[in-house]
Amino acid sequence: MASSKEYLDFILEQLSELEEISYRAMMGEYIIYYRGKIMGGIYDDRFLVKPVKSAIAYMPNVEYELPYEGAKEMLLVDDVDNKEYLTGLFNSMYDELPAPKPKKKKYWQNSILSPTNAPRWGGITACTSWGISEVEVEEYFIL
């Protein structure tokens, strides 16, 4: 069962005291980010966070639940009506979570598309057919 947009909006409102809260829809569920780090998500209209030591300490009577079949267990946040509680939880977790991974380069910036390989892959004609403008090609290859 997918999570509802209304529940997402409710959780986002509860987290509104924090800056840089964002989310990403993924297969009918929502991943929640705080300052670029994944904190948890909304799964079947349940708010679950990553099971880091600080979150476990913050919620001593916490229940572990599976977000979906085959996933690792996460912590069920049961006091979602308390803004201060959620703000404190996210602030306590933040330093313990890993930094976001750097984004990969766009496919046309890979070494395969170097000027020395241009005849092999068709040059500007191939790039424009892939949706890359001639200006981008000229800037990249300095033609």
mmCIF file of C-alpha atoms in Angstrom, residues 7 10-11 13-15 47 77-87:
data_model
loop_
_atom_site.group_PDB
_atom_site.id
_atom_site.type_symbol
_atom_site.label_atom_id
_atom_site.label_comp_id
_atom_site.label_asym_id
_atom_site.label_seq_id
_atom_site.Cartn_x
_atom_site.Cartn_y
_atom_site.Cartn_z
ATOM 1 C CA TYR A 7 0.376 12.037 5.596
ATOM 2 C CA PHE A 10 1.404 16.342 7.864
ATOM 3 C CA ILE A 11 4.937 15.076 8.626
ATOM 4 C CA GLU A 13 4.422 20.407 8.649
ATOM 5 C CA GLN A 14 5.582 18.772 11.889
ATOM 6 C CA LEU A 15 9.205 19.156 10.707
ATOM 7 C CA PHE A 47 7.060 7.476 9.809
ATOM 8 C CA VAL A 77 8.326 7.189 15.306
ATOM 9 C CA ASP A 78 5.137 7.094 17.319
ATOM 10 C CA ASP A 79 5.041 10.667 18.694
ATOM 11 C CA VAL A 80 4.521 12.391 15.338
ATOM 12 C CA ASP A 81 2.100 14.925 16.848
ATOM 13 C CA ASN A 82 4.885 16.590 18.869
ATOM 14 C CA LYS A 83 6.905 19.077 16.775
ATOM 15 C CA GLU A 84 9.568 19.617 19.444
ATOM 16 C CA TYR A 85 10.048 15.868 19.800
ATOM 17 C CA LEU A 86 10.594 15.411 16.051
ATOM 18 C CA THR A 87 12.934 18.415 15.872
#
